[in-house]
Each structure stands twice: as structure tokens, then as C-alpha cells.
């Protein structure tokens, strides 16, 4: 397979292309901007910059409900602007797959604050994946569409500055042409008046419970140590650099909902466990 050096953002765009994404509606903001700039070079993807992040998510959600795989990207402070449709989309679900990218900026290289977007995933009850290198950026972007359609929900991708702007080798693949999903009018599903929303809330809670048992990208590396490290994203790369194979690793590719049984089983076999993460003690 042909490989190419890509920054994480470019790899995300490649993943959108290979996954058969048709619509990208984003708002620019470092460290997320290059995702949409790169996706715009693919003629198979309709791309636009939206007036703001709320409009971007609403446009992508409309496309997904209509039957086309869709994406919206932004930086962490932009997720505040998009919070209204973000929370409601968790209740309505989707039709074709929908992926929402948020790029956090630990260290505030280009931002006015240092918020941790993982809290949004928990509050909105939306699945969140976090890659640790460019290959995973591509793979997780493709996987996010599959999970979105499997669980009938938008799926969030979280990047941080170092993953978004670091280069690593990525295998290039072919585009999967995904047919438009037929649209079926369903006011009980898509119109969130109180009567409908109360019924959908039960579905949301059941969905989160089901997602806890999905753990295919959460991996354990057993190096025969009594010390365990739980980490995700760029923190995994930092841990590997500093500790090598002297410790066991639980690398979480899905940071919400957390695989509680997997974490308990990993911790049970260690005398001491360290949790490495940027910003808030979310995993801890």
C-alpha cells in the first residue's frame, strides 16, 4: 500500500474522503482548519465555510438526516457556539453517518482559553474517539461514520494541537462510494418537542450503555509490569517516549463512554496505575 506523510488534520480529511463523506460544513479555527481546507480539494465532497459553528453543525445534521454522510469541524471554543444543535442531535439521531470534529488547544498556542471538550461528549451523551497519530486520524474518521450509523447518533472526534499538526505515515486507500440513505419522514424521531424528546431520552440512555461495551479500539499492551498507565491521544505518545516498555498500557481510543469493565480489569492486574492526560482529570 502507498504511504504518505500527513499531519493529523490532513489525515482526517483523507478519512472523510475514503469513508464516502459527501458534505463538509465547518467553521475555521486553529488547530482544526486544515481538515476542511484539505477536504475541499476532493471533488467528491461538497465543502463550505459556515457563518459560525452552530450553522455548520446544523447544515451537516440536515445533510445526514437527508441521507448523505456529513461532517462538521471546529476548534474547542467553537463547540460552545455549536452546543445547541450538538445536544439536540444526540436525541434526534441521524440517518446517514455524521461526524463532528473538535480540536482542543492545550497550552493555548492560538486560543483564548484551554477548555477540555471531553466534557461536552459526556454532557451531550455522544460517543467520542481520540486518535494518537495521523494513521489513527484517518482510521478513526472512517470508523466514526460506521459507528454513527450503527448507533444512530453523531460521533465526535477529538484532536489536540500536537496530533492535529504532527506528521506521520498514513496508508492511502480507495474511496468507498456510499449510496444516499432513503429519507423517511418521522416527526417522533426528528422533531424534539417535549412529548417526543421524553421518549427519545430513554433511547439516548440505552445507547450510551450499549456503547460502553464496544471497545475494539481500546487496547491493552501487557509488558509484564506491575505498573499500569491509562492514557489516550497524544498522552500515549508522550508515555511511550518516556517509559517505553517498562510499564503496561491501556490506550483508550474511545474516551466516552468509558469501558468501565476493561479499566477495572486492567487496574486489577497492576499494583500501581497512573493516568496520563492533558487538561482536566477526565479519565482519572
CSV table of N, CA, C and O in Angstrom, one decimal, residues 111-183:
chain,number,residue,atom,x,y,z
A,111,UNK,N,-5.3,30.2,21.2
A,111,UNK,CA,-6.6,30.3,21.7
A,111,UNK,C,-6.7,31.1,23.0
A,111,UNK,O,-5.7,31.4,23.7
A,112,UNK,N,-7.9,31.6,23.3
A,112,UNK,CA,-8.1,32.4,24.5
A,112,UNK,C,-8.5,31.7,25.7
A,112,UNK,O,-8.6,32.2,26.8
A,113,UNK,N,-8.6,30.3,25.6
A,113,UNK,CA,-8.8,29.5,26.8
A,113,UNK,C,-8.4,28.1,26.5
A,113,UNK,O,-7.9,27.8,25.4
A,114,UNK,N,-8.5,27.2,27.5
A,114,UNK,CA,-7.9,25.9,27.5
A,114,UNK,C,-8.9,24.9,27.9
A,114,UNK,O,-8.6,24.0,28.7
A,115,UNK,N,-10.1,25.0,27.3
A,115,UNK,CA,-11.2,24.1,27.8
A,115,UNK,C,-11.0,22.7,27.2
A,115,UNK,O,-10.3,22.4,26.2
A,116,UNK,N,-11.6,21.7,27.9
A,116,UNK,CA,-11.5,20.3,27.6
A,116,UNK,C,-12.8,19.8,27.0
A,116,UNK,O,-13.8,19.7,27.8
A,117,UNK,N,-12.8,19.5,25.7
A,117,UNK,CA,-14.1,19.2,25.0
A,117,UNK,C,-14.7,17.8,25.4
A,117,UNK,O,-15.8,17.5,25.0
A,118,UNK,N,-13.9,17.0,26.1
A,118,UNK,CA,-14.4,15.7,26.5
A,118,UNK,C,-15.6,15.9,27.4
A,118,UNK,O,-16.5,15.0,27.4
A,119,UNK,N,-15.7,17.0,28.1
A,119,UNK,CA,-16.9,17.2,29.0
A,119,UNK,C,-18.2,17.4,28.1
A,119,UNK,O,-19.3,17.1,28.6
A,120,UNK,N,-18.0,17.9,26.9
A,120,UNK,CA,-19.2,18.1,26.1
A,120,UNK,C,-19.7,16.7,25.6
A,120,UNK,O,-20.9,16.5,25.5
A,121,UNK,N,-18.8,15.8,25.3
A,121,UNK,CA,-19.2,14.5,24.9
A,121,UNK,C,-20.1,13.8,26.1
A,121,UNK,O,-21.1,13.2,25.8
A,122,UNK,N,-19.6,14.0,27.3
A,122,UNK,CA,-20.3,13.4,28.4
A,122,UNK,C,-21.6,14.1,28.6
A,122,UNK,O,-22.7,13.4,28.9
A,123,UNK,N,-21.6,15.4,28.6
A,123,UNK,CA,-22.9,16.2,28.8
A,123,UNK,C,-23.9,15.9,27.7
A,123,UNK,O,-25.1,15.8,28.0
A,124,UNK,N,-23.5,15.8,26.5
A,124,UNK,CA,-24.4,15.6,25.4
A,124,UNK,C,-24.7,14.1,25.2
A,124,UNK,O,-25.6,13.8,24.3
A,125,UNK,N,-24.0,13.3,25.9
A,125,UNK,CA,-24.1,11.8,25.7
A,125,UNK,C,-23.8,11.3,24.3
A,125,UNK,O,-24.6,10.6,23.7
A,126,UNK,N,-22.7,11.8,23.8
A,126,UNK,CA,-22.3,11.5,22.5
A,126,UNK,C,-20.9,10.7,22.5
A,126,UNK,O,-20.0,11.1,23.2
A,127,UNK,N,-20.8,9.7,21.7
A,127,UNK,CA,-19.5,8.9,21.7
A,127,UNK,C,-18.4,9.8,21.1
A,127,UNK,O,-18.6,10.6,20.2
A,128,UNK,N,-17.2,9.7,21.8
A,128,UNK,CA,-16.1,10.5,21.4
A,128,UNK,C,-14.9,9.6,21.2
A,128,UNK,O,-14.5,8.8,22.1
A,129,UNK,N,-14.2,9.7,20.0
A,129,UNK,CA,-13.0,9.0,19.7
A,129,UNK,C,-11.8,10.0,19.7
A,129,UNK,O,-12.0,11.1,19.3
A,130,UNK,N,-10.6,9.5,20.1
A,130,UNK,CA,-9.5,10.3,20.2
A,130,UNK,C,-8.2,9.6,19.6
A,130,UNK,O,-7.7,8.7,20.3
A,131,UNK,N,-7.8,10.0,18.4
A,131,UNK,CA,-6.6,9.3,17.8
A,131,UNK,C,-5.3,9.9,18.4
A,131,UNK,O,-5.3,11.0,19.0
A,132,UNK,N,-4.2,9.1,18.2
A,132,UNK,CA,-2.9,9.5,18.8
A,132,UNK,C,-1.9,9.8,17.7
A,132,UNK,O,-0.8,10.2,18.0
A,133,UNK,N,-2.2,9.5,16.4
A,133,UNK,CA,-1.3,9.8,15.3
A,133,UNK,C,-2.1,9.9,14.1
A,133,UNK,O,-3.3,9.8,14.0
A,134,UNK,N,-1.4,10.2,13.0
A,134,UNK,CA,-2.1,10.5,11.7
A,134,UNK,C,-2.8,9.3,11.1
A,134,UNK,O,-3.9,9.4,10.6
A,135,UNK,N,-2.2,8.1,11.3
A,135,UNK,CA,-2.8,6.9,10.8
A,135,UNK,C,-4.2,6.7,11.5
A,135,UNK,O,-5.2,6.4,10.9
A,136,UNK,N,-4.1,6.9,12.8
A,136,UNK,CA,-5.4,6.7,13.6
A,136,UNK,C,-6.4,7.8,13.3
A,136,UNK,O,-7.6,7.6,13.3
A,137,UNK,N,-5.9,9.0,12.9
A,137,UNK,CA,-6.8,10.1,12.5
A,137,UNK,C,-7.6,9.6,11.3
A,137,UNK,O,-8.8,9.8,11.3
A,138,UNK,N,-7.0,9.1,10.3
A,138,UNK,CA,-7.7,8.6,9.1
A,138,UNK,C,-8.6,7.4,9.5
A,138,UNK,O,-9.8,7.4,9.2
A,139,UNK,N,-8.1,6.4,10.2
A,139,UNK,CA,-8.8,5.3,10.6
A,139,UNK,C,-10.0,5.6,11.5
A,139,UNK,O,-11.1,5.1,11.3
A,140,UNK,N,-9.9,6.5,12.4
A,140,UNK,CA,-10.9,6.8,13.3
A,140,UNK,C,-12.0,7.6,12.6
A,140,UNK,O,-13.2,7.5,13.0
A,141,UNK,N,-11.6,8.5,11.7
A,141,UNK,CA,-12.6,9.2,10.9
A,141,UNK,C,-13.5,8.3,10.2
A,141,UNK,O,-14.7,8.5,10.1
A,142,UNK,N,-12.9,7.3,9.5
A,142,UNK,CA,-13.7,6.3,8.8
A,142,UNK,C,-14.6,5.5,9.8
A,142,UNK,O,-15.8,5.3,9.5
A,143,UNK,N,-14.0,5.1,10.9
A,143,UNK,CA,-14.7,4.3,11.9
A,143,UNK,C,-15.9,5.1,12.5
A,143,UNK,O,-17.0,4.5,12.7
A,144,UNK,N,-15.7,6.4,12.6
A,144,UNK,CA,-16.7,7.2,13.3
A,144,UNK,C,-18.0,7.2,12.4
A,144,UNK,O,-19.1,7.2,13.0
A,145,UNK,N,-17.9,7.2,11.1
A,145,UNK,CA,-19.1,7.1,10.3
A,145,UNK,C,-19.8,5.8,10.5
A,145,UNK,O,-21.0,5.7,10.6
A,146,UNK,N,-19.0,4.7,10.6
A,146,UNK,CA,-19.6,3.4,10.8
A,146,UNK,C,-20.4,3.3,12.1
A,146,UNK,O,-21.5,2.8,12.2
A,147,UNK,N,-19.7,3.8,13.2
A,147,UNK,CA,-20.3,3.8,14.5
A,147,UNK,C,-21.5,4.7,14.5
A,147,UNK,O,-22.5,4.5,15.2
A,148,UNK,N,-21.5,5.9,13.8
A,148,UNK,CA,-22.6,6.8,13.8
A,148,UNK,C,-23.8,6.1,13.2
A,148,UNK,O,-24.9,6.2,13.8
A,149,UNK,N,-23.7,5.3,12.2
A,149,UNK,CA,-24.8,4.6,11.6
A,149,UNK,C,-25.2,3.4,12.4
A,149,UNK,O,-26.4,3.1,12.5
A,150,UNK,N,-24.3,2.8,13.1
A,150,UNK,CA,-24.6,1.6,13.9
A,150,UNK,C,-25.4,2.0,15.1
A,150,UNK,O,-26.4,1.3,15.4
A,151,UNK,N,-25.0,3.1,15.7
A,151,UNK,CA,-25.7,3.5,17.0
A,151,UNK,C,-26.8,4.7,16.7
A,151,UNK,O,-27.4,5.2,17.7
A,152,UNK,N,-26.9,5.1,15.5
A,152,UNK,CA,-27.9,6.2,15.1
A,152,UNK,C,-27.6,7.4,16.0
A,152,UNK,O,-28.5,7.9,16.7
A,153,UNK,N,-26.4,7.9,15.8
A,153,UNK,CA,-26.0,9.1,16.6
A,153,UNK,C,-24.9,9.8,15.9
A,153,UNK,O,-24.0,9.1,15.3
A,154,UNK,N,-24.7,11.1,16.1
A,154,UNK,CA,-23.5,11.7,15.7
A,154,UNK,C,-22.3,11.2,16.5
A,154,UNK,O,-22.5,10.8,17.7
A,155,UNK,N,-21.2,11.1,16.0
A,155,UNK,CA,-20.0,10.7,16.7
A,155,UNK,C,-19.0,11.8,16.7
A,155,UNK,O,-18.7,12.4,15.6
A,156,UNK,N,-18.4,12.1,17.8
A,156,UNK,CA,-17.4,13.1,17.9
A,156,UNK,C,-16.0,12.6,17.8
A,156,UNK,O,-15.6,11.5,18.3
A,157,UNK,N,-15.1,13.4,17.1
A,157,UNK,CA,-13.7,13.1,17.1
A,157,UNK,C,-13.0,14.3,17.8
A,157,UNK,O,-13.3,15.4,17.5
A,158,UNK,N,-12.1,13.9,18.7
A,158,UNK,CA,-11.3,14.9,19.4
A,158,UNK,C,-9.9,14.9,19.0
A,158,UNK,O,-9.2,13.8,19.1
A,159,UNK,N,-9.3,16.0,18.6
A,159,UNK,CA,-7.9,16.2,18.4
A,159,UNK,C,-7.3,17.2,19.4
A,159,UNK,O,-8.1,18.0,20.0
A,160,UNK,N,-6.0,17.1,19.6
A,160,UNK,CA,-5.4,18.2,20.3
A,160,UNK,C,-4.3,18.7,19.4
A,160,UNK,O,-4.0,18.1,18.3
A,161,UNK,N,-3.7,19.9,19.7
A,161,UNK,CA,-2.9,20.6,18.8
A,161,UNK,C,-1.7,19.7,18.2
A,161,UNK,O,-1.4,19.7,17.1
A,162,UNK,N,-1.1,19.0,19.1
A,162,UNK,CA,0.1,18.2,18.7
A,162,UNK,C,-0.3,17.1,17.7
A,162,UNK,O,0.4,16.8,16.8
A,163,UNK,N,-1.4,16.4,17.9
A,163,UNK,CA,-1.9,15.4,17.0
A,163,UNK,C,-2.3,16.1,15.7
A,163,UNK,O,-2.0,15.6,14.6
A,164,UNK,N,-3.0,17.2,15.7
A,164,UNK,CA,-3.5,17.9,14.6
A,164,UNK,C,-2.4,18.3,13.6
A,164,UNK,O,-2.6,18.3,12.4
A,165,UNK,N,-1.3,18.7,14.2
A,165,UNK,CA,-0.2,19.3,13.4
A,165,UNK,C,1.1,18.5,13.4
A,165,UNK,O,2.1,19.0,12.8
A,166,UNK,N,1.1,17.3,13.9
A,166,UNK,CA,2.2,16.4,13.8
A,166,UNK,C,2.1,15.5,12.5
A,166,UNK,O,1.0,15.1,12.2
A,167,UNK,N,3.2,15.1,11.9
A,167,UNK,CA,3.2,14.3,10.7
A,167,UNK,C,3.6,12.9,11.1
A,167,UNK,O,4.5,12.7,11.8
A,168,UNK,N,2.9,11.9,10.4
A,168,UNK,CA,3.4,10.5,10.5
A,168,UNK,C,2.8,9.9,9.2
A,168,UNK,O,2.0,10.4,8.5
A,169,UNK,N,3.3,8.7,9.0
A,169,UNK,CA,3.0,8.0,7.7
A,169,UNK,C,1.5,7.5,7.8
A,169,UNK,O,1.1,7.0,8.8
A,170,UNK,N,0.8,7.6,6.7
A,170,UNK,CA,-0.6,7.1,6.6
A,170,UNK,C,-0.7,6.3,5.3
A,170,UNK,O,-0.2,6.7,4.2
A,171,UNK,N,-1.4,5.2,5.4
A,171,UNK,CA,-1.7,4.3,4.3
A,171,UNK,C,-2.8,4.9,3.5
A,171,UNK,O,-3.8,5.3,4.0
A,172,UNK,N,-2.6,5.1,2.2
A,172,UNK,CA,-3.7,5.6,1.3
A,172,UNK,C,-4.6,4.5,0.8
A,172,UNK,O,-4.1,3.4,0.5
A,173,UNK,N,-5.9,4.8,0.8
A,173,UNK,CA,-6.9,3.8,0.4
A,173,UNK,C,-7.8,4.4,-0.7
A,173,UNK,O,-7.7,5.5,-1.1
A,174,UNK,N,-8.7,3.6,-1.1
A,174,UNK,CA,-9.7,4.0,-2.1
A,174,UNK,C,-11.0,4.5,-1.4
A,174,UNK,O,-11.3,4.2,-0.3
A,175,UNK,N,-11.7,5.4,-2.2
A,175,UNK,CA,-12.9,5.9,-1.7
A,175,UNK,C,-14.0,4.8,-1.7
A,175,UNK,O,-14.1,4.1,-2.7
A,176,UNK,N,-14.8,4.8,-0.7
A,176,UNK,CA,-16.0,3.9,-0.6
A,176,UNK,C,-17.2,4.7,-1.0
A,176,UNK,O,-17.6,5.7,-0.3
A,177,UNK,N,-17.8,4.4,-2.1
A,177,UNK,CA,-19.0,5.2,-2.5
A,177,UNK,C,-20.2,4.7,-1.8
A,177,UNK,O,-20.6,3.5,-2.0
A,178,UNK,N,-20.7,5.5,-0.9
A,178,UNK,CA,-21.9,5.1,0.0
A,178,UNK,C,-23.1,5.7,-0.6
A,178,UNK,O,-23.2,6.9,-0.7
A,179,UNK,N,-24.1,4.9,-0.9
A,179,UNK,CA,-25.3,5.4,-1.5
A,179,UNK,C,-26.1,6.2,-0.5
A,179,UNK,O,-25.9,6.1,0.7
A,180,UNK,N,-26.9,7.2,-1.0
A,180,UNK,CA,-27.7,8.0,-0.1
A,180,UNK,C,-28.7,7.1,0.6
A,180,UNK,O,-29.3,6.2,0.1
A,181,UNK,N,-28.8,7.3,1.9
A,181,UNK,CA,-29.8,6.6,2.7
A,181,UNK,C,-31.2,7.2,2.4
A,181,UNK,O,-31.4,8.4,2.5
A,182,UNK,N,-32.2,6.4,2.2
A,182,UNK,CA,-33.5,6.9,1.9
A,182,UNK,C,-34.0,7.7,3.2
A,182,UNK,O,-33.8,7.3,4.3
A,183,UNK,N,-34.6,8.8,2.9
A,183,UNK,CA,-35.2,9.7,4.0
A,183,UNK,C,-36.6,9.2,4.2
A,183,UNK,O,-37.4,9.1,3.2
